[in-house]
XYZ file of C-alpha atoms in Angstrom:
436
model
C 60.865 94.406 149.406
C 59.786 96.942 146.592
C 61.038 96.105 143.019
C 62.101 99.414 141.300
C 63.142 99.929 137.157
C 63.675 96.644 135.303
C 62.154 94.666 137.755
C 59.527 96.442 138.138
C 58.478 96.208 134.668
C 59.047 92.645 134.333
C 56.707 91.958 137.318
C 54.321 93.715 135.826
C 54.440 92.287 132.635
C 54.137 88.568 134.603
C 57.967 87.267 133.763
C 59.001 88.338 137.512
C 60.941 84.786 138.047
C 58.459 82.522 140.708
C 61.471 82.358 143.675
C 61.443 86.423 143.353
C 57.444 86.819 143.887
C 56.178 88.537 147.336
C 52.261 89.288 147.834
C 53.111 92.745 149.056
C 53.698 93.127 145.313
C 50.090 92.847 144.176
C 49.958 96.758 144.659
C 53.086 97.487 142.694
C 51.390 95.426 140.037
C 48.117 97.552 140.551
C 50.487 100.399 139.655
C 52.019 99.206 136.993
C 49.626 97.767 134.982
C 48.814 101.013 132.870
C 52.544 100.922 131.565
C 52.611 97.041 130.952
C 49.233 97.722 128.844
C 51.250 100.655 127.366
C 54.806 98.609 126.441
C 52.333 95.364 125.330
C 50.380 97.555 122.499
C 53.840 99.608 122.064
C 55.396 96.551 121.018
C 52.291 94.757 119.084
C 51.998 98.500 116.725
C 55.612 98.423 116.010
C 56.097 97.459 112.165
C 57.367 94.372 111.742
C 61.094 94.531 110.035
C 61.116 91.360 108.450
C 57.974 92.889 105.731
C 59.699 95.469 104.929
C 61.300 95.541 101.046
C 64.569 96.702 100.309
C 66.268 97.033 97.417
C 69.786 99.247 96.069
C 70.975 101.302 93.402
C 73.329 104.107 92.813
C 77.403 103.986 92.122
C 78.705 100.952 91.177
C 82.622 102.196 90.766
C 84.618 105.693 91.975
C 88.054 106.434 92.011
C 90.626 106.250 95.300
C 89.504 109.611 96.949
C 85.944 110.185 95.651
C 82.668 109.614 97.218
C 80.474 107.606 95.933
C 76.471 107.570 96.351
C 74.551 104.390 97.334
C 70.556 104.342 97.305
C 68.837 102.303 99.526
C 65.264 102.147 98.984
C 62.951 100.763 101.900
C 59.465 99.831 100.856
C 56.602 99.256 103.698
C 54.031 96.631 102.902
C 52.276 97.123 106.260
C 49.155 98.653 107.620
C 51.376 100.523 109.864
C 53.496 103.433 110.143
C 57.326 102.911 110.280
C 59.240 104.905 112.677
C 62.469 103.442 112.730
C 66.757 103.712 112.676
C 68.327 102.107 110.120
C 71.822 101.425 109.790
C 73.537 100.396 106.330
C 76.989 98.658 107.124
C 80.005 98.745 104.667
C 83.458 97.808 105.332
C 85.563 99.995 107.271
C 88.039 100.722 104.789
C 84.476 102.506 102.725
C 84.685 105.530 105.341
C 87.065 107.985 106.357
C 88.060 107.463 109.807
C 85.593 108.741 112.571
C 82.432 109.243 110.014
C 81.304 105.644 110.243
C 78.853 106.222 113.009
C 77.088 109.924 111.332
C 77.405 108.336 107.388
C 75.858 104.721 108.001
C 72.909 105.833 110.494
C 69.394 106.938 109.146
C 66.006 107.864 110.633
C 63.018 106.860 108.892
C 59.500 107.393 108.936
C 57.346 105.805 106.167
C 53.492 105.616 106.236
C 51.629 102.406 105.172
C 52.021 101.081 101.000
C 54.997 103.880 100.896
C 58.155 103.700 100.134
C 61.344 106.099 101.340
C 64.965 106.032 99.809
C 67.690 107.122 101.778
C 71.896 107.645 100.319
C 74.787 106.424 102.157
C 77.641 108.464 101.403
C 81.080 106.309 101.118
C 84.545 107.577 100.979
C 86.986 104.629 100.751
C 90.382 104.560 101.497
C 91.493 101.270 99.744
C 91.234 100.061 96.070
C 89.240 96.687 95.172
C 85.948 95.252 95.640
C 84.019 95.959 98.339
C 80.900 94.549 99.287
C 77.635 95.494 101.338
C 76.966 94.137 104.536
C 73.889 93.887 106.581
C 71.133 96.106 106.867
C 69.603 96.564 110.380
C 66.660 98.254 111.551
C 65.193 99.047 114.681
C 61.069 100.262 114.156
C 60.003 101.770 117.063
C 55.896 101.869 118.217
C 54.303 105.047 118.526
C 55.233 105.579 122.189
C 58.741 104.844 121.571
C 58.539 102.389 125.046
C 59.487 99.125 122.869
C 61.102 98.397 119.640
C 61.314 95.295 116.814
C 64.881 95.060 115.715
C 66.159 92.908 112.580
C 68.767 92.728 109.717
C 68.811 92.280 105.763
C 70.929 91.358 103.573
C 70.896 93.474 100.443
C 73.971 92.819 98.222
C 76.035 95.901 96.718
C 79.343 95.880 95.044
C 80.838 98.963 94.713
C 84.594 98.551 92.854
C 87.311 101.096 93.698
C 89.648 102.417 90.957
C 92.994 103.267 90.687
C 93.099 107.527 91.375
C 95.313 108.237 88.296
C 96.375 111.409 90.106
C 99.241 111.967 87.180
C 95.969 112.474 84.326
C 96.884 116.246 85.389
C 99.966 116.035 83.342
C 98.202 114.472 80.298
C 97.627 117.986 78.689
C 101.493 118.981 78.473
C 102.311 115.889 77.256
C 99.411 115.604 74.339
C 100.897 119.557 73.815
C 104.390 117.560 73.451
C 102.891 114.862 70.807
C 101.211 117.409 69.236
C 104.341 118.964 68.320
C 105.810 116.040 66.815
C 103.114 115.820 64.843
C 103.723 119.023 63.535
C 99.904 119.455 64.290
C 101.307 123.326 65.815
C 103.613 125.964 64.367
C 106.357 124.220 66.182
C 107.794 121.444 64.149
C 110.225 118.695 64.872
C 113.532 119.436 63.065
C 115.506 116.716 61.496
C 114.143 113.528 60.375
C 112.327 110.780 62.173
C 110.136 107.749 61.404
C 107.457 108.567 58.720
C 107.291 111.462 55.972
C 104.426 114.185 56.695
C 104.926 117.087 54.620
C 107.117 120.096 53.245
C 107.703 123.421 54.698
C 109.523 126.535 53.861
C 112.954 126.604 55.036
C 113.942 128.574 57.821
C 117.560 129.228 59.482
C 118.592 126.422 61.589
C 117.098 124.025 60.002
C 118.803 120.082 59.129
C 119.954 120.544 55.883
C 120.248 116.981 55.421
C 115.785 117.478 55.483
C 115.959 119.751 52.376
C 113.733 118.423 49.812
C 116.500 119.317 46.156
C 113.757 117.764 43.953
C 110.720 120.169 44.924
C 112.866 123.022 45.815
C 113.669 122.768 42.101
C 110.021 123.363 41.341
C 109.459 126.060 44.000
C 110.930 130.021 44.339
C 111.839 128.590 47.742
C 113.873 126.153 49.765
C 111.782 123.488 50.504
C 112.669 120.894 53.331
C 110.679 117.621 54.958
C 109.288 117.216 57.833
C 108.546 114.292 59.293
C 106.062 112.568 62.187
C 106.855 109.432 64.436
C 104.930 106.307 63.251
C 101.600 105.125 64.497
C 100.589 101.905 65.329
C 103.639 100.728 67.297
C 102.967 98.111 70.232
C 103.467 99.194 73.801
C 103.311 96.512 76.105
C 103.267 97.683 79.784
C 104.885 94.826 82.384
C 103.889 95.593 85.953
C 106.176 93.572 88.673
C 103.512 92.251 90.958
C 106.537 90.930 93.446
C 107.752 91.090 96.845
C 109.107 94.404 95.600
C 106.042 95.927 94.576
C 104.994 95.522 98.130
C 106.985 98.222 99.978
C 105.979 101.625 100.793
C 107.240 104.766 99.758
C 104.868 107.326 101.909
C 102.024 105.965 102.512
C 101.089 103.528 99.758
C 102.771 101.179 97.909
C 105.328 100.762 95.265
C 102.670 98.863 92.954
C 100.138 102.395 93.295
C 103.047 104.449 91.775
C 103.737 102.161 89.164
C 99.995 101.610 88.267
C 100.060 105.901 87.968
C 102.585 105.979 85.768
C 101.390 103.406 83.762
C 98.012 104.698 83.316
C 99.845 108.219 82.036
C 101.823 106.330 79.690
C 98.847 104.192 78.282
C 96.911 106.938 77.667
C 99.699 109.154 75.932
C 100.775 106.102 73.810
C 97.000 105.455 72.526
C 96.332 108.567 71.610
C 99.547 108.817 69.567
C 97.974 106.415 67.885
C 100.119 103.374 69.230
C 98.272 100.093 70.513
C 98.987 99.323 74.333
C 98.643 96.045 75.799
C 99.041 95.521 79.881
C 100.743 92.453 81.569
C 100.760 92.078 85.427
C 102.696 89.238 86.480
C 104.622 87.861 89.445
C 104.461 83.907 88.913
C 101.504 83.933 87.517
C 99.667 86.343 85.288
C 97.542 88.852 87.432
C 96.091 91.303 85.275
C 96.317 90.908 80.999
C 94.739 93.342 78.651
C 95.494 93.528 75.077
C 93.468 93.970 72.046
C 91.291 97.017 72.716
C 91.123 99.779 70.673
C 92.440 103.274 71.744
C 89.111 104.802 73.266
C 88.924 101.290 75.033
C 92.364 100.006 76.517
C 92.261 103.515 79.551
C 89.056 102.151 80.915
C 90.094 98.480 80.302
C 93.218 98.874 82.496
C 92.106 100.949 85.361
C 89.511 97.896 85.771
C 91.811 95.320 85.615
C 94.323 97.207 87.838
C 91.339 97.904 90.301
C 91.813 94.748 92.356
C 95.340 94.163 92.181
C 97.744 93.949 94.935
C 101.087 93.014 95.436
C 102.423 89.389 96.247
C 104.482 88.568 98.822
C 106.467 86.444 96.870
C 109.585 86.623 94.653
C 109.060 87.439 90.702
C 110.416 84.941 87.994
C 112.193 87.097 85.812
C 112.447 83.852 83.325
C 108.204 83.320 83.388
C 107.816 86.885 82.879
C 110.200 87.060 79.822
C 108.643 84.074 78.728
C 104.920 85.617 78.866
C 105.965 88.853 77.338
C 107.825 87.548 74.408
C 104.381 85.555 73.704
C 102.174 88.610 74.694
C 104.200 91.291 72.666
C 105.175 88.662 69.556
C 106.579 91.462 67.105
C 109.177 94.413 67.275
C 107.431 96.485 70.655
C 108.460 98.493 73.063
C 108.527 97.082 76.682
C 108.253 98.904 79.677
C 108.780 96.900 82.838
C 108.224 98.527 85.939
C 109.579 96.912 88.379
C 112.244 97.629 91.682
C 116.106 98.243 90.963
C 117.287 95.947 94.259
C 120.714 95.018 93.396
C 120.103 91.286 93.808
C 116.600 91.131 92.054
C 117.937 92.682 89.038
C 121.318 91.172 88.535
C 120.297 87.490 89.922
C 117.129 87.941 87.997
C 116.352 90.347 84.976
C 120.260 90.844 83.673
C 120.658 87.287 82.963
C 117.572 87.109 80.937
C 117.311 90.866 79.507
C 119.050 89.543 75.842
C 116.002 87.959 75.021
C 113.689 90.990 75.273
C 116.523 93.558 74.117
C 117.029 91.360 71.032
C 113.843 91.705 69.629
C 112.365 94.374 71.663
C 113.098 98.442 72.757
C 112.763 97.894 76.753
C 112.931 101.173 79.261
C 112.575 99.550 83.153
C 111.111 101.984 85.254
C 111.607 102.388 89.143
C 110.099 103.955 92.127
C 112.628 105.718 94.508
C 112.183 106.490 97.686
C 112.232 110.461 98.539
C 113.096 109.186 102.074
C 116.345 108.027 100.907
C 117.248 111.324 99.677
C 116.997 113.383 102.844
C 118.923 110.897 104.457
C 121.754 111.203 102.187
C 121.452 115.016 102.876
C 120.986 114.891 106.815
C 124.300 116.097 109.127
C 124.236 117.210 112.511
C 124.352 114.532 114.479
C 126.415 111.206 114.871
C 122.614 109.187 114.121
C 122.128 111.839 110.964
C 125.771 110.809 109.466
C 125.211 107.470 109.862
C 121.970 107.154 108.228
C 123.746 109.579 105.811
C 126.122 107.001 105.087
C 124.339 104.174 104.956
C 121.491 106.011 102.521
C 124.302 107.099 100.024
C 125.443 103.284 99.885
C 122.164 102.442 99.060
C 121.982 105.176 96.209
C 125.474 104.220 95.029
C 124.051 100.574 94.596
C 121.140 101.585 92.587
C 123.438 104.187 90.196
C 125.123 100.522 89.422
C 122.461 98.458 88.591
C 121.091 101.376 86.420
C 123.972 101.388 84.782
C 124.143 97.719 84.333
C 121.318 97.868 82.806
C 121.906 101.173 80.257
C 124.714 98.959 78.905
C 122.862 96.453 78.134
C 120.676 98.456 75.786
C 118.198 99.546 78.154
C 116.517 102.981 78.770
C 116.127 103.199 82.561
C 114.067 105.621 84.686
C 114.269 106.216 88.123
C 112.224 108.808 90.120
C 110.038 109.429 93.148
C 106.243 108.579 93.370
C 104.763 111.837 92.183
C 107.768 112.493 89.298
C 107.647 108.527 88.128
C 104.711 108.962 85.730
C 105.781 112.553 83.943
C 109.042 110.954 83.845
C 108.627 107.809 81.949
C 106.047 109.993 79.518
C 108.852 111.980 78.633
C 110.989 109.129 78.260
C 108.388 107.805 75.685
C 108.409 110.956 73.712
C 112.060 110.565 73.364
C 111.974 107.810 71.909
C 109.352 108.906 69.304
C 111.043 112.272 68.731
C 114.470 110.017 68.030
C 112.987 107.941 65.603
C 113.554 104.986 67.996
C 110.007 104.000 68.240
């Protein structure tokens, strides 16, 4: 019986198992022997993997939808050349779907006392913390006939950030502050927190802002103008609940809200206001407070890096509780949270006096666009009835908005991608009433 591929080899290498061995084999062995010399010194000239050196560097952070850049540098101690494939494994959720295989394979070929660095390219799809896994190489001899394979661990933490898509609309709303400033030709008319300066009259004006005293002293009619005041507190209350958890799209409620409150944080601080962020469910998730305006941005898209929702209900009577002893003087508080009928009116309503009695509070909400075109769909007897049953749902939210606007409290209520331009302008109202 002639022994052909595997077998063949392994006979001639001397591991044939004794119950297979035949003496007409001696001749196949005869044959052989060249490429069993050949695989031996193939195997004996590969460079060993577990000499090699390896170390990292590159990104440590990127936001949602960036790439980041990690270095992997592979030193080789040995006398030998390294031919080799190396493959750096990440999590999944570091690679956009189908480019695992292409991004996390290299081919390397480093001479003796050299070193090579090669970049693994990551695109994640999820915030948080992710962490390297284990480096494997394969080093190949110089005929290719027989390999060395081993892995290394070389630790990497590369931290995922919030995308802040709404920073776009940052610019029109800085134009907006500016204005109420009265750092442009367009003034705010009538009066509102804090004297700034005197102007020339001109038609349409407040006359209640006319300044009698230095139009006295002037050719002119002179009236006041007037700036919101700095250094209010802004204390930003993110609903880590069961809530939080649903999607609207494809990503959760707790994303939107973490948009909108990045807009808002960075608005508020650079109208000179001091922000402070409390995450809470039933316990506290996330705190910042006490940074300084070109600190608190970066402070809270690190702290909102890693969180995620909680499948669990929110204490609406802890939460007061923590942001009556977070925010201890007049502030405003913006809690953005769901507006579920029974969440709100078993939970928030009953304790709302405490925080309106001391406090300005806006709530804000995500809504879901879904919702909407349900409300709108005809055409068929399924398309009514999820017409129906939508509009019920948007009649119950109208309610417990309103609930809560008699009690004192500024409410906004918009889709994903409107949320965070919408509670900016809400915050600008305020200022521009006087009201913050």
């Amino acid at each position: 019986m002639a022994l052909t591929g595997r077998a063949a080899l392994l006979a001639a290498l001397g591991t044939l198992p004794v119950g297979l061995w035949d003496p007409s084999w001696t001749g196949i062995l005869a044959v052989n022997a060249p490429l069993a010399l050949a695989c031996a010194c193939d195997f004996a000239l590969a460079t060993p993997v577990r000499r090699l050196g390896l170390s990292r560097s590159g990104d440590t952070s990127v936001r949602l939808g960036e790439t980041a850049e990690v270095d992997l540098t592979v030193t080789n101690p040995t006398t030998r050349t390294l031919r080799a494939d190396l493959r750096d494994a990440w999590p999944p959720s570091t690679w956009q779907p189908g480019t695992e295989i292409t991004a996390s394979r290299h081919r390397l070929s480093i001479p003796p006392s050299e070193r090579r660095r090669v970049t693994t390219r990551l695109h994640p799809t999820r915030r948080g913390d992710h962490q390297a896994d284990r480096v494997t190489i394969r080093s190949y001899g110089p005929l290719g006939l027989f390999t060395r394979q081993g892995s290394h661990k070389v630790p990497w933490s590369l931290r995922v950030l919030p995308p802040f898509a709404s920073r776009k609309h940052l610019p029109s709303k800085l134009a907006r502050l500016r204005e109420l400033d009265g750092r442009t030709s367009v003034l705010t008319r009538g009066q509102g927190t804090e004297f700034d300066s005197l102007r020339e009259y001109v038609p349409g004006d407040d006359t209640r802002s006319i300044d009698w005293r230095a139009t006295a002293r002037h050719s002119s009619v002179a009236v006041r103008t007037w700036r919101p005041e700095r250094d209010r507190h802004i204390l930003i209350v993110l609903d880590t609940g069961r809530t939080s958890a649903g999607r609207v799209g494809d990503a959760p409620r707790l994303d939107a809200s973490m948009d909108a409150a990045l807009l808002l944080a960075a608005l508020a601080s650079r109208a000179g206001d001091r922000v402070a962020l409390l995450a809470y469910d039933r316990r506290v998730r996330a705190l910042v407070q006490n940074r300084s305006a070109g600190d608190v941005l970066p402070s809270m898209v690190n702290a909102l890096a890693t969180l995620e929702p909680e499948l669990v209900e929110t204490d609406a009577r802890t939460l007061t509780s923590t942001a009556l002893h977070t925010a201890p003087r007049a502030s405003l508080i913006v809690l953005l949270t769901g507006l579920d009928t029974a969440p709100v009116e078993e939970g928030l309503l009953p304790v709302l006096p405490r925080l309106t009695k001391r406090h300005k509070v806006v709530v804000a909400a995500v809504a879901d666009p879904h919702v909407e075109e349900m409300a709108a769909a005809r055409g068929t007897t399924e398309a009514v009835y999820d017409a129906a049953s939508a509009a019920q749902a948007q009649s119950e939210r109208h309610r417990t908005a309103e609930h809560l606007r008699n009690r004192g409290v500024t409410v906004v209520d918009a889709t994903p991608q409107a949320l965070a331009p919408a509670l900016a302008d809400a915050y600008l109202a305020l200022k521009s009433a006087g009201r913050l």
